[in-house]
Amino acid sequence: MKKLFILIVMVFILNNSALAVETQKDVDIFYISGTILDSHKEPVKEAEIRLLVNGQPHKIITDHKEIDKTITSSHATFQIKFQLPKDAIDTAKIQIEIVKSSFNKTIIDFKKDDFAVKGNEFYISKDIIIQRHIGPAFWIATAIFLIVYALISFELLHRTVAAMIGAATMLIITYTLGTLNPEFHIISFERAIQAIDMNVVFLLMGMMIIIGVLKHTGVFQWCAYMSYKIAKGNIMILSVISCFFIAATSAFLDNVTAMLLYTPVLIEIAIALKINPLSLLIPGIMASNVGGTATLIGDPPNIMIGSYAGLTFMQFVYALTPVCIAALLALVLYNKFFYSKEYKKGRVEDVNGFISHLREEYKITDKNLLTYGAFIMAIVMAFFATHGICHMQVSIPALFGAGLLFTYAVVTKKVKMLELIEKDIEWSTLLFFIFLFIIVGAVEEVGLLATVADWIHQLSAGNLTVAICLILWVSAIMSAFVDNIPFTATMLPIVAYLSKIIPGAENNVLWWAVALGACFGGNGTMIGASANVVTMGIAEAAGYRISFFGFFKYAFLYMIISVGISNLWLLLFY
C-alpha cells in the first residue's frame, strides 16, 4: 500500500512538471533589473516600482507568488519578473512606474528591441534616473533641521535633547501624515537606522573607555608637571609647551577628553603663578582643535569624514599634519603678541620649590596600569596606521583595545566597572551622534543636501580652486557659529558629490578642505567646538568666566589666520 501511494505521488509530480513545461512554452518570461538613481547619480532607496502592461497594473512574480509592486533595496537595485502570452510583446506596451516621496513620479517605456532574447525569455538591465521635486516633506524636514540647529547653536536646549526631539518628530510625521499622504513621508524607520554610522559611535565609545582607564594612572597631570619643569618657571615657554602637549594629546585622543584632563591642572598652575587661568586655557583650546585636526581620531569631524569617505588614518596624517604644525607655530607667535603682558605678571618666589610641589602633587599613581595601557595603546595605534591595508573600520581596533584594557583594569580591581561605564563613557555624546545621523539622513532623503550641493557647484562653476576656497571658508565660518559636528554631518554627502563631478577633486582635496575648515573654524567662537564649551564650563565653575565676545576677541582672528594658512597650503600642494 505504501509503495502504491509513493507511485501515485511521483506520477502526480511528473504530470505537473510536464504541464508546467508545456505552460511555459505558451508564455514569454520577462526579467527587468537595474538601479534607481537621482540626478546626482546617487542611489535612491525604498522607491516603489509597479509594472504596467497596456496601461494596466500587472502582477510581478517573486518567490513563486504574485505581487503588485516591488521596492528598491538598500543599494537602490530592483528586479522584476513577469509573464505575458506568447508573442504578446509585439503589440503590448510595457512600462514601469517609479514612485518615491520628494521625487517626480517616473514612467519608463520598454520595447521589444530593448530586450536581449534567449528562447522565450527576455532580459534587460537598465539604470534609471529620477528627478527630485520640492514638496511638503522638503519644507517640513528643512524647518525641523534649522530649528534643531538653532537650539544647539544658541544652547537653548541640550544638544542631545534637541537632536532627539528633531529625529523623533521627523519619524512621527512620516508615520502619521506620511501614511495619509505620501508627500509628507520624510524618512522611514529602516532608512533612519541605516543612516546611523555605527563606526563613528563605536570608535568614540572605545576611545572613551581607554581614556577612562588611563586617567586613573595620573599620566595626564604628570604631563602638565613636566611642562612646567621644562619651562623652568618661564610662563611664555610654559604656554608654548602646554600648547604642544595638548595638541599632541588631542591628535591621538578626542580633543574634548584632552581638555577635560588638562583644564583643572592648568587652572591650578595659573593660580599658583598669579596669572589669569584663561591666558593658558584659551590658547590650550586653540591647540586642542588644531592638534585634533592632524589625525583621523583627533576630532569628531575627522572621524565622521574618514568613516564616510573611507579615508585611512595615515591619509589624514600625511595630508593634514604639516599644515597643523604650521598653524601651531602661528599660534605661538600669536599668543606672544596677545598675552605677553599677562605672562609677565606671573611670578613664583621659589621655582624649584614649586616644581617639587608639582612633582608630589602630579605624579604617576599606577605604573603597572600605565605600562599595560601604553602597550594596548601601541597596539591600537598600529591598527589605526594599517587599517587601510586590512580594510578594517577604525572602530574595531578601538573597541578591541578598550575591551582588553577594561578587562585588565576590572579584573585587577584598579577601576570600578560601573563607575567607568556611568561617568567616563559620555552617553549623551553618543546619543547625540545617533540622533544627528538620523536628522541628516532625513534632510538628505528629502533633497535639501542635494540642493545645497547644486548651489555650491553652480557658484564654483566647476572650478576646483574656487570649490576649495568656498568649502574651506564656508566650513570655517559656519563652524565658528554652530557646532562643527552637525555642520560636518551635513556637508558629508555634499562634498562626496562635488568630489565626483569637479575635475581634479579625485585626490581628496575637498575632504581636506572641509576637515580643515570645520576643525579650525571651531576655534572661532566659544560655541564653535565641543572642547571650547567644555573648557569654558570648567573655568566658569572655578570662578573664571569669560564672555562670548571676550573669547571672540582672541579666537576669531587666530581662526582667520589658521584658515588662511590652510587655504594657502591646499592651493600650493593640491
Coordinates of C-alpha atoms in Angstrom, one line a residue:
M1 CA 0.0 0.0 0.0
K2 CA 2.8 2.4 0.9
K3 CA 4.6 1.7 -2.4
L4 CA 1.4 2.3 -4.3
F5 CA 1.0 5.7 -2.6
I6 CA 4.6 6.7 -3.4
L7 CA 4.0 5.7 -7.1
I8 CA 0.8 7.8 -7.3
V9 CA 2.6 10.9 -5.8
M10 CA 5.5 10.5 -8.3
V11 CA 3.1 10.3 -11.2
F12 CA 1.3 13.4 -10.0
I13 CA 4.6 15.4 -9.7
L14 CA 5.8 14.3 -13.1
N15 CA 2.4 15.2 -14.7
N16 CA 2.6 18.7 -13.0
S17 CA 6.2 19.2 -14.2
A18 CA 5.2 18.3 -17.7
L19 CA 2.2 20.6 -17.5
A20 CA 4.4 23.5 -16.2
V21 CA 6.9 23.0 -19.1
E22 CA 4.0 22.9 -21.5
T23 CA 2.6 26.0 -19.9
Q24 CA 5.9 27.9 -20.1
K25 CA 6.0 27.2 -23.8
D26 CA 2.8 29.2 -24.2
V27 CA 4.2 32.3 -22.4
D28 CA 7.1 34.6 -22.6
I29 CA 9.1 35.3 -19.4
F30 CA 10.5 38.8 -18.8
Y31 CA 13.3 40.0 -16.5
I32 CA 13.8 43.7 -15.9
S33 CA 16.5 44.8 -13.4
G34 CA 18.6 47.9 -12.7
T35 CA 19.3 50.7 -10.2
I36 CA 17.3 53.8 -9.4
L37 CA 19.4 56.9 -9.2
D38 CA 18.8 60.6 -8.5
S39 CA 20.2 63.5 -10.7
H40 CA 23.5 63.3 -8.8
K41 CA 23.6 59.6 -9.7
E42 CA 23.3 58.7 -6.0
P43 CA 21.2 55.6 -5.2
V44 CA 17.5 56.1 -4.4
K45 CA 16.5 53.6 -1.7
E46 CA 12.9 52.5 -0.9
A47 CA 11.4 53.6 -4.2
E48 CA 8.2 51.8 -5.1
I49 CA 8.1 50.2 -8.6
R50 CA 4.9 49.0 -10.3
L51 CA 4.6 47.1 -13.6
L52 CA 2.1 48.4 -16.2
V53 CA 1.1 46.4 -19.3
N54 CA -1.1 48.3 -21.8
G55 CA -1.6 51.0 -19.2
Q56 CA -3.0 48.5 -16.6
P57 CA -1.3 47.2 -13.4
H58 CA 0.3 43.8 -14.0
K59 CA 1.5 41.2 -11.4
I60 CA 5.1 40.8 -10.6
I61 CA 6.4 37.2 -9.9
T62 CA 8.6 36.7 -6.9
D63 CA 9.3 33.6 -4.8
H64 CA 6.5 31.7 -6.6
K65 CA 3.9 34.3 -5.7
E66 CA 2.5 37.4 -7.4
I67 CA 2.8 40.9 -6.0
D68 CA 1.5 44.3 -7.1
K69 CA 4.8 46.2 -6.5
T70 CA 8.4 45.9 -5.5
I71 CA 10.8 48.2 -3.6
T72 CA 14.4 49.1 -4.3
S73 CA 16.9 47.5 -2.0
S74 CA 19.4 49.2 0.4
H75 CA 21.6 49.6 -2.7
A76 CA 18.7 51.0 -4.8
T77 CA 18.6 48.0 -7.0
F78 CA 15.5 46.2 -8.3
Q79 CA 14.5 43.0 -10.1
I80 CA 11.2 42.4 -11.8
K81 CA 10.0 39.1 -13.3
F82 CA 6.6 38.7 -15.1
Q83 CA 4.9 36.7 -17.8
L84 CA 3.0 37.6 -21.0
P85 CA 1.2 35.4 -23.5
K86 CA 3.4 34.1 -26.3
D87 CA 4.4 36.9 -28.8
A88 CA 2.3 39.5 -26.9
I89 CA 5.4 41.6 -26.7
D90 CA 4.8 42.5 -30.4
T91 CA 1.8 44.6 -29.5
A92 CA 2.0 45.1 -25.8
K93 CA 3.0 48.4 -24.2
I94 CA 5.3 47.6 -21.2
Q95 CA 6.1 50.2 -18.6
I96 CA 7.4 50.5 -15.1
E97 CA 6.1 53.3 -12.8
I98 CA 8.6 54.6 -10.1
V99 CA 7.1 56.4 -7.1
K100 CA 9.1 57.9 -4.2
S101 CA 8.3 60.8 -1.9
S102 CA 10.2 64.0 -2.8
F103 CA 10.7 62.7 -6.4
N104 CA 8.6 63.1 -9.5
K105 CA 6.6 60.1 -10.5
T106 CA 8.5 58.5 -13.4
I107 CA 7.3 56.1 -16.1
I108 CA 9.7 54.2 -18.3
D109 CA 8.7 52.5 -21.5
F110 CA 10.2 49.3 -22.8
K111 CA 10.1 48.0 -26.4
K112 CA 10.8 44.5 -27.8
D113 CA 14.0 45.7 -29.3
D114 CA 15.3 46.8 -25.8
F115 CA 15.4 43.3 -24.5
A116 CA 18.0 40.6 -25.0
V117 CA 16.3 37.4 -26.0
K118 CA 17.1 33.7 -25.2
G119 CA 14.3 31.3 -26.3
N120 CA 11.1 32.6 -24.7
E121 CA 13.0 34.6 -22.1
F122 CA 13.6 38.4 -22.4
Y123 CA 16.2 40.3 -20.4
I124 CA 17.1 43.9 -19.8
S125 CA 19.2 45.7 -17.2
K126 CA 18.9 49.5 -17.0
D127 CA 19.9 52.3 -14.6
I128 CA 17.1 54.8 -14.3
I129 CA 17.5 58.5 -13.2
I130 CA 14.5 60.1 -11.5
Q131 CA 14.2 63.8 -10.7
R132 CA 13.5 65.4 -7.3
H133 CA 10.8 67.8 -6.6
I134 CA 10.3 70.1 -3.6
G135 CA 7.2 69.2 -1.7
P136 CA 5.8 69.3 1.9
A137 CA 8.3 66.8 3.2
F138 CA 11.2 69.0 2.0
W139 CA 9.9 72.1 3.8
I140 CA 8.9 70.3 7.0
A141 CA 12.3 68.5 7.3
T142 CA 14.2 71.7 6.5
A143 CA 12.3 73.6 9.1
I144 CA 12.9 70.9 11.8
F145 CA 16.6 70.8 10.8
L146 CA 17.0 74.6 11.1
I147 CA 15.2 74.6 14.5
V148 CA 17.4 71.9 15.9
Y149 CA 20.5 73.7 14.6
A150 CA 19.3 76.9 16.3
L151 CA 18.6 75.1 19.6
I152 CA 22.1 73.6 19.5
S153 CA 24.0 76.7 18.4
F154 CA 22.5 79.1 20.9
E155 CA 22.4 76.5 23.7
L156 CA 18.7 76.9 24.1
L157 CA 18.4 73.2 24.7
H158 CA 20.9 70.5 25.4
R159 CA 22.2 69.3 22.0
T160 CA 21.3 65.6 22.8
V161 CA 17.7 66.5 23.7
A162 CA 17.4 68.9 20.7
A163 CA 18.7 66.2 18.3
M164 CA 16.4 63.5 19.8
I165 CA 13.2 65.6 19.5
G166 CA 14.2 66.6 16.0
A167 CA 14.7 63.0 14.8
A168 CA 11.6 61.7 16.6
T169 CA 9.5 64.5 15.1
M170 CA 10.6 63.6 11.6
L171 CA 9.7 59.9 12.2
I172 CA 6.3 60.6 13.8
I173 CA 5.3 62.9 10.8
T174 CA 6.4 60.2 8.4
Y175 CA 4.2 57.6 10.0
T176 CA 1.1 59.8 10.6
L177 CA 0.8 62.5 7.9
G178 CA 3.0 60.4 5.6
T179 CA 0.7 57.4 5.8
L180 CA -2.3 59.6 4.8
N181 CA -0.4 61.4 2.1
P182 CA 3.0 60.1 0.7
E183 CA 4.1 63.8 0.1
F184 CA 4.6 64.1 3.8
H185 CA 6.8 61.0 4.0
I186 CA 10.2 62.2 5.3
I187 CA 12.2 59.1 6.3
S188 CA 11.3 55.5 7.2
F189 CA 12.5 53.9 10.4
E190 CA 14.6 51.4 8.4
R191 CA 16.3 54.2 6.5
A192 CA 16.8 56.1 9.7
I193 CA 18.6 53.1 11.2
Q194 CA 20.8 52.8 8.1
A195 CA 21.7 56.4 8.3
I196 CA 23.4 55.9 11.7
D197 CA 27.2 55.5 11.3
M198 CA 28.0 52.9 14.0
N199 CA 31.7 53.1 13.0
V200 CA 31.8 56.6 14.5
V201 CA 29.7 55.7 17.5
F202 CA 31.8 52.7 18.4
L203 CA 35.1 54.5 17.8
L204 CA 34.1 57.2 20.2
M205 CA 33.0 54.7 22.8
G206 CA 36.2 52.7 22.5
M207 CA 38.4 55.8 23.0
M208 CA 36.2 57.0 25.9
I209 CA 36.8 53.7 27.7
I210 CA 40.6 53.7 27.1
I211 CA 40.9 57.3 28.4
G212 CA 38.6 56.5 31.3
V213 CA 41.0 53.8 32.4
L214 CA 44.2 55.7 31.7
K215 CA 43.2 58.7 33.7
H216 CA 43.4 56.6 36.8
T217 CA 47.2 56.4 36.3
G218 CA 47.8 60.2 36.7
V219 CA 49.7 60.4 33.4
F220 CA 47.9 63.5 32.1
Q221 CA 48.6 65.5 35.2
W222 CA 52.2 64.3 35.2
C223 CA 52.5 65.8 31.6
A224 CA 51.4 69.2 33.0
Y225 CA 54.0 69.0 35.7
M226 CA 56.7 68.1 33.1
S227 CA 55.6 71.1 31.1
Y228 CA 56.3 73.5 33.9
K229 CA 59.6 71.7 34.8
I230 CA 60.9 72.0 31.3
A231 CA 59.8 75.7 31.2
K232 CA 61.7 76.3 34.5
G233 CA 59.3 79.0 35.6
N234 CA 59.1 80.9 32.2
I235 CA 55.4 81.5 31.6
M236 CA 55.8 82.0 27.9
I237 CA 57.7 78.8 27.4
L238 CA 55.2 77.0 29.7
S239 CA 52.4 78.3 27.4
V240 CA 54.2 77.0 24.3
I241 CA 55.0 73.6 25.8
S242 CA 51.5 73.2 27.1
C243 CA 50.0 74.0 23.7
F244 CA 52.2 71.4 22.0
F245 CA 51.5 68.9 24.8
I246 CA 47.7 69.4 24.4
A247 CA 48.0 69.3 20.6
A248 CA 49.9 66.1 20.6
T249 CA 47.4 64.6 23.1
S250 CA 44.4 65.7 21.0
A251 CA 45.9 64.1 17.9
F252 CA 45.6 60.7 19.5
L253 CA 42.7 61.2 21.9
D254 CA 39.5 63.1 21.5
N255 CA 40.2 66.8 21.9
V256 CA 37.3 67.2 24.3
T257 CA 38.8 64.4 26.5
A258 CA 42.2 66.1 26.3
M259 CA 40.8 69.4 27.6
L260 CA 38.8 67.7 30.3
L261 CA 42.1 66.2 31.6
Y262 CA 44.4 69.3 31.2
T263 CA 42.0 72.1 32.2
P264 CA 42.0 71.6 36.0
V265 CA 45.7 71.2 36.1
L266 CA 46.3 74.4 34.1
I267 CA 43.9 76.3 36.3
E268 CA 45.8 75.3 39.4
I269 CA 49.2 76.1 37.9
A270 CA 47.9 79.5 36.7
I271 CA 46.6 80.3 40.2
A272 CA 50.0 79.5 41.7
L273 CA 51.7 81.7 39.2
K274 CA 49.2 84.5 39.9
I275 CA 48.0 84.9 36.3
N276 CA 44.5 84.6 34.8
P277 CA 44.0 80.9 34.0
L278 CA 42.2 81.9 30.8
S279 CA 45.5 83.0 29.4
L280 CA 46.6 79.4 29.4
L281 CA 43.2 77.8 28.8
I282 CA 42.2 79.7 25.6
P283 CA 45.5 79.0 23.8
G284 CA 45.1 75.4 25.0
I285 CA 41.7 75.2 23.3
M286 CA 43.2 76.5 20.1
A287 CA 46.0 74.0 20.3
S288 CA 43.5 71.2 21.0
N289 CA 41.4 71.9 18.0
V290 CA 44.4 72.3 15.7
G291 CA 46.1 69.2 17.1
G292 CA 42.9 67.2 16.8
T293 CA 42.8 68.1 13.1
A294 CA 46.0 66.2 12.3
T295 CA 44.6 62.7 12.6
L296 CA 41.5 60.7 11.8
I297 CA 40.7 60.1 15.5
G298 CA 41.6 63.5 17.0
D299 CA 38.4 65.5 16.3
P300 CA 34.9 64.2 15.8
P301 CA 34.5 65.9 12.4
N302 CA 37.6 63.9 11.2
I303 CA 36.1 60.7 12.5
M304 CA 32.9 61.4 10.5
I305 CA 34.8 62.3 7.4
G306 CA 37.1 59.3 7.5
S307 CA 34.2 56.9 8.1
Y308 CA 32.0 58.4 5.3
A309 CA 34.7 58.8 2.7
G310 CA 36.7 55.7 3.5
L311 CA 39.9 57.6 4.2
T312 CA 42.6 55.9 6.3
F313 CA 44.4 57.1 9.4
M314 CA 47.7 57.6 7.5
Q315 CA 46.0 59.6 4.7
F316 CA 44.9 62.1 7.4
V317 CA 48.4 62.2 8.9
Y318 CA 50.1 62.8 5.5
A319 CA 47.6 65.4 4.3
L320 CA 46.9 67.4 7.5
T321 CA 49.8 67.1 10.0
P322 CA 52.2 69.5 8.1
V323 CA 49.6 72.3 8.0
C324 CA 48.6 71.7 11.6
I325 CA 52.3 72.1 12.6
A326 CA 52.3 75.4 10.7
A327 CA 49.1 76.5 12.4
L328 CA 50.6 75.7 15.9
L329 CA 53.7 77.7 15.1
A330 CA 51.4 80.6 14.1
L331 CA 49.6 80.1 17.5
V332 CA 52.9 80.5 19.4
L333 CA 53.6 83.8 17.7
Y334 CA 50.0 85.0 18.0
N335 CA 50.0 84.1 21.7
K336 CA 53.2 86.0 22.4
F337 CA 51.6 89.1 20.8
F338 CA 48.3 88.7 22.7
Y339 CA 49.2 87.5 26.2
S340 CA 52.7 88.7 26.7
K341 CA 51.7 91.3 29.2
E342 CA 49.6 88.8 31.2
Y343 CA 52.5 86.3 31.3
K344 CA 54.9 89.0 32.6
K345 CA 52.7 89.2 35.7
G346 CA 53.4 85.6 36.6
R347 CA 55.9 85.0 39.3
V348 CA 56.9 82.3 41.7
E349 CA 59.3 83.2 44.5
D350 CA 60.8 79.7 44.7
V351 CA 60.7 78.0 41.3
N352 CA 62.5 74.8 42.4
G353 CA 60.2 74.5 45.4
F354 CA 57.1 74.9 43.2
I355 CA 58.5 72.2 40.9
S356 CA 59.0 69.9 43.9
H357 CA 55.4 70.6 45.0
L358 CA 54.1 69.7 41.5
R359 CA 56.2 66.6 41.4
E360 CA 54.5 65.4 44.6
E361 CA 51.0 66.6 43.6
Y362 CA 51.0 65.3 40.0
K363 CA 52.9 62.0 39.9
I364 CA 52.2 58.7 38.2
T365 CA 49.8 56.9 40.6
D366 CA 49.8 53.4 39.0
K367 CA 52.8 52.4 36.9
N368 CA 51.6 48.9 36.2
L369 CA 48.3 50.1 34.8
L370 CA 50.1 52.8 32.8
T371 CA 52.5 50.2 31.3
Y372 CA 49.7 47.9 30.3
G373 CA 47.7 50.9 29.0
A374 CA 50.7 52.1 26.9
F375 CA 51.1 48.6 25.5
I376 CA 47.4 48.5 24.5
M377 CA 47.5 52.0 23.0
A378 CA 50.6 51.0 20.9
I379 CA 48.6 48.0 19.5
V380 CA 45.6 50.2 18.8
M381 CA 47.7 52.9 17.1
A382 CA 49.4 50.2 15.0
F383 CA 46.0 49.0 13.8
F384 CA 44.9 52.6 13.1
A385 CA 48.0 53.1 11.0
T386 CA 47.4 50.0 9.0
H387 CA 43.6 49.7 8.9
G388 CA 43.5 50.8 5.3
I389 CA 45.6 47.7 4.3
C390 CA 43.4 45.4 6.3
H391 CA 40.2 47.1 5.1
M392 CA 39.1 47.3 8.7
Q393 CA 37.0 50.0 10.2
V394 CA 38.8 52.1 12.8
S395 CA 36.2 51.3 15.4
I396 CA 37.3 47.7 15.5
P397 CA 40.8 48.2 17.0
A398 CA 39.4 50.9 19.3
L399 CA 36.8 48.5 20.7
F400 CA 39.4 45.7 20.8
G401 CA 41.9 47.9 22.8
A402 CA 39.1 49.2 25.0
G403 CA 38.0 45.6 25.8
L404 CA 41.5 44.4 26.7
L405 CA 42.3 47.4 28.8
F406 CA 38.9 47.5 30.5
T407 CA 39.1 43.7 31.3
Y408 CA 42.5 44.1 32.8
A409 CA 41.5 47.1 34.9
V410 CA 38.3 45.4 36.2
V411 CA 40.0 42.0 36.9
T412 CA 42.8 43.7 38.8
K413 CA 40.3 45.9 40.6
K414 CA 42.1 49.1 39.6
V415 CA 38.9 50.5 38.1
K416 CA 35.3 50.1 39.2
M417 CA 33.3 48.8 36.2
L418 CA 30.0 50.6 36.9
E419 CA 31.8 53.8 37.8
L420 CA 33.6 53.9 34.5
I421 CA 30.5 53.0 32.5
E422 CA 28.4 55.7 34.2
K423 CA 30.9 58.5 34.3
D424 CA 33.6 58.1 31.6
I425 CA 31.5 56.9 28.7
E426 CA 29.8 60.1 27.6
W427 CA 26.4 58.6 26.7
S428 CA 24.9 61.9 25.9
T429 CA 27.5 62.5 23.2
L430 CA 27.0 59.0 21.7
L431 CA 23.2 59.5 21.7
F432 CA 23.7 63.0 20.1
F433 CA 25.6 61.4 17.2
I434 CA 22.9 58.7 16.7
F435 CA 20.1 61.2 16.6
L436 CA 22.1 63.6 14.5
F437 CA 22.8 61.0 11.9
I438 CA 19.1 60.3 11.6
I439 CA 18.3 64.0 11.1
V440 CA 21.0 64.4 8.4
G441 CA 19.7 61.2 6.8
A442 CA 16.2 62.8 6.7
V443 CA 17.3 66.0 5.1
E444 CA 19.3 64.0 2.6
E445 CA 16.2 61.9 1.8
V446 CA 14.1 65.0 1.0
G447 CA 16.7 66.6 -1.2
L448 CA 18.0 69.5 1.0
L449 CA 21.6 68.5 0.7
A450 CA 21.3 67.9 -3.0
T451 CA 20.0 71.4 -3.4
V452 CA 23.0 72.9 -1.3
A453 CA 25.4 70.8 -3.4
D454 CA 24.0 72.1 -6.6
W455 CA 24.3 75.7 -5.3
I456 CA 27.9 75.2 -4.4
H457 CA 28.7 73.6 -7.7
Q458 CA 27.0 76.5 -9.6
L459 CA 28.8 79.1 -7.5
S460 CA 32.2 77.4 -8.1
A461 CA 31.3 76.9 -11.8
G462 CA 33.1 73.5 -11.6
N463 CA 36.4 75.2 -10.9
L464 CA 38.5 73.2 -8.4
T465 CA 40.3 76.3 -6.9
V466 CA 37.0 78.1 -6.3
A467 CA 35.5 75.0 -4.8
I468 CA 38.4 74.5 -2.4
C469 CA 38.2 78.1 -1.2
L470 CA 34.4 78.1 -1.0
I471 CA 34.2 74.8 1.0
L472 CA 37.1 75.8 3.3
W473 CA 35.8 79.2 4.2
V474 CA 32.1 78.3 4.4
S475 CA 33.0 75.4 6.6
A476 CA 35.2 77.6 8.8
I477 CA 32.7 80.5 9.2
M478 CA 29.8 78.2 9.8
S479 CA 31.7 76.0 12.3
A480 CA 32.6 79.1 14.2
F481 CA 29.0 79.9 15.0
V482 CA 27.4 76.5 15.0
D483 CA 28.7 73.3 16.5
N484 CA 31.1 71.8 13.9
I485 CA 29.8 68.2 14.4
P486 CA 26.3 68.8 13.0
F487 CA 27.7 71.0 10.3
T488 CA 30.2 68.3 9.2
A489 CA 27.5 65.7 9.1
T490 CA 25.5 68.0 6.8
M491 CA 28.5 68.5 4.5
L492 CA 29.5 64.9 4.0
P493 CA 27.1 63.9 1.1
I494 CA 27.6 67.4 -0.4
V495 CA 31.4 67.0 -0.6
A496 CA 31.1 63.4 -1.8
Y497 CA 29.0 64.6 -4.7
L498 CA 31.3 67.5 -5.6
S499 CA 34.4 65.3 -5.4
K500 CA 32.9 63.1 -8.1
I501 CA 31.9 65.9 -10.6
I502 CA 34.7 68.5 -10.2
P503 CA 37.8 67.7 -12.3
G504 CA 40.9 67.3 -10.2
A505 CA 39.0 66.6 -6.9
E506 CA 39.7 62.9 -7.0
N507 CA 42.8 63.4 -4.8
N508 CA 40.5 64.1 -1.8
V509 CA 41.4 67.8 -1.6
L510 CA 37.8 68.7 -0.9
W511 CA 37.7 66.4 2.0
W512 CA 40.8 68.0 3.4
A513 CA 39.2 71.4 2.8
V514 CA 36.1 70.5 4.9
A515 CA 38.2 68.9 7.6
L516 CA 40.4 71.9 8.0
G517 CA 37.5 74.3 7.8
A518 CA 35.3 72.5 10.3
C519 CA 38.1 71.8 12.8
F520 CA 40.0 75.1 12.6
G521 CA 36.7 77.0 12.3
G522 CA 35.7 75.5 15.6
N523 CA 38.2 77.8 17.2
G524 CA 36.4 81.0 16.1
T525 CA 33.9 81.3 19.0
M526 CA 33.1 79.9 22.3
I527 CA 30.4 77.6 20.9
G528 CA 32.3 76.6 17.8
A529 CA 33.5 73.2 19.1
S530 CA 32.7 70.9 22.0
A531 CA 36.1 71.4 23.5
N532 CA 35.5 75.1 23.8
V533 CA 32.2 74.7 25.6
V534 CA 33.6 72.1 28.0
T535 CA 36.7 74.0 28.9
M536 CA 34.9 77.3 29.5
G537 CA 32.4 75.5 31.6
I538 CA 35.1 74.1 33.9
A539 CA 36.8 77.5 34.1
E540 CA 33.5 79.2 35.0
A541 CA 32.8 76.6 37.7
A542 CA 36.2 77.5 39.1
G543 CA 35.3 81.2 39.1
Y544 CA 36.9 82.3 35.9
R545 CA 34.2 83.3 33.4
I546 CA 34.8 84.9 30.0
S547 CA 32.0 86.4 27.9
F548 CA 31.2 85.3 24.3
F549 CA 32.9 88.5 22.9
G550 CA 35.8 88.2 25.2
F551 CA 36.6 84.8 23.8
F552 CA 35.7 86.0 20.3
K553 CA 38.3 88.9 20.5
Y554 CA 41.1 86.4 20.9
A555 CA 39.9 83.4 19.0
F556 CA 38.3 84.7 15.8
L557 CA 41.4 86.5 14.5
Y558 CA 43.5 83.4 15.1
M559 CA 40.9 81.3 13.4
I560 CA 41.2 83.5 10.3
I561 CA 45.0 83.2 10.4
S562 CA 44.9 79.4 10.6
V563 CA 42.3 79.0 7.9
G564 CA 44.3 81.4 5.7
I565 CA 47.4 79.1 6.2
S566 CA 45.2 76.1 5.3
N567 CA 44.0 77.8 2.2
L568 CA 47.5 78.6 1.0
W569 CA 48.6 75.0 1.8
L570 CA 45.7 73.4 -0.2
L571 CA 46.3 75.7 -3.2
L572 CA 50.1 75.1 -3.2
F573 CA 50.1 71.3 -2.7
Y574 CA 46.8 70.2 -4.3

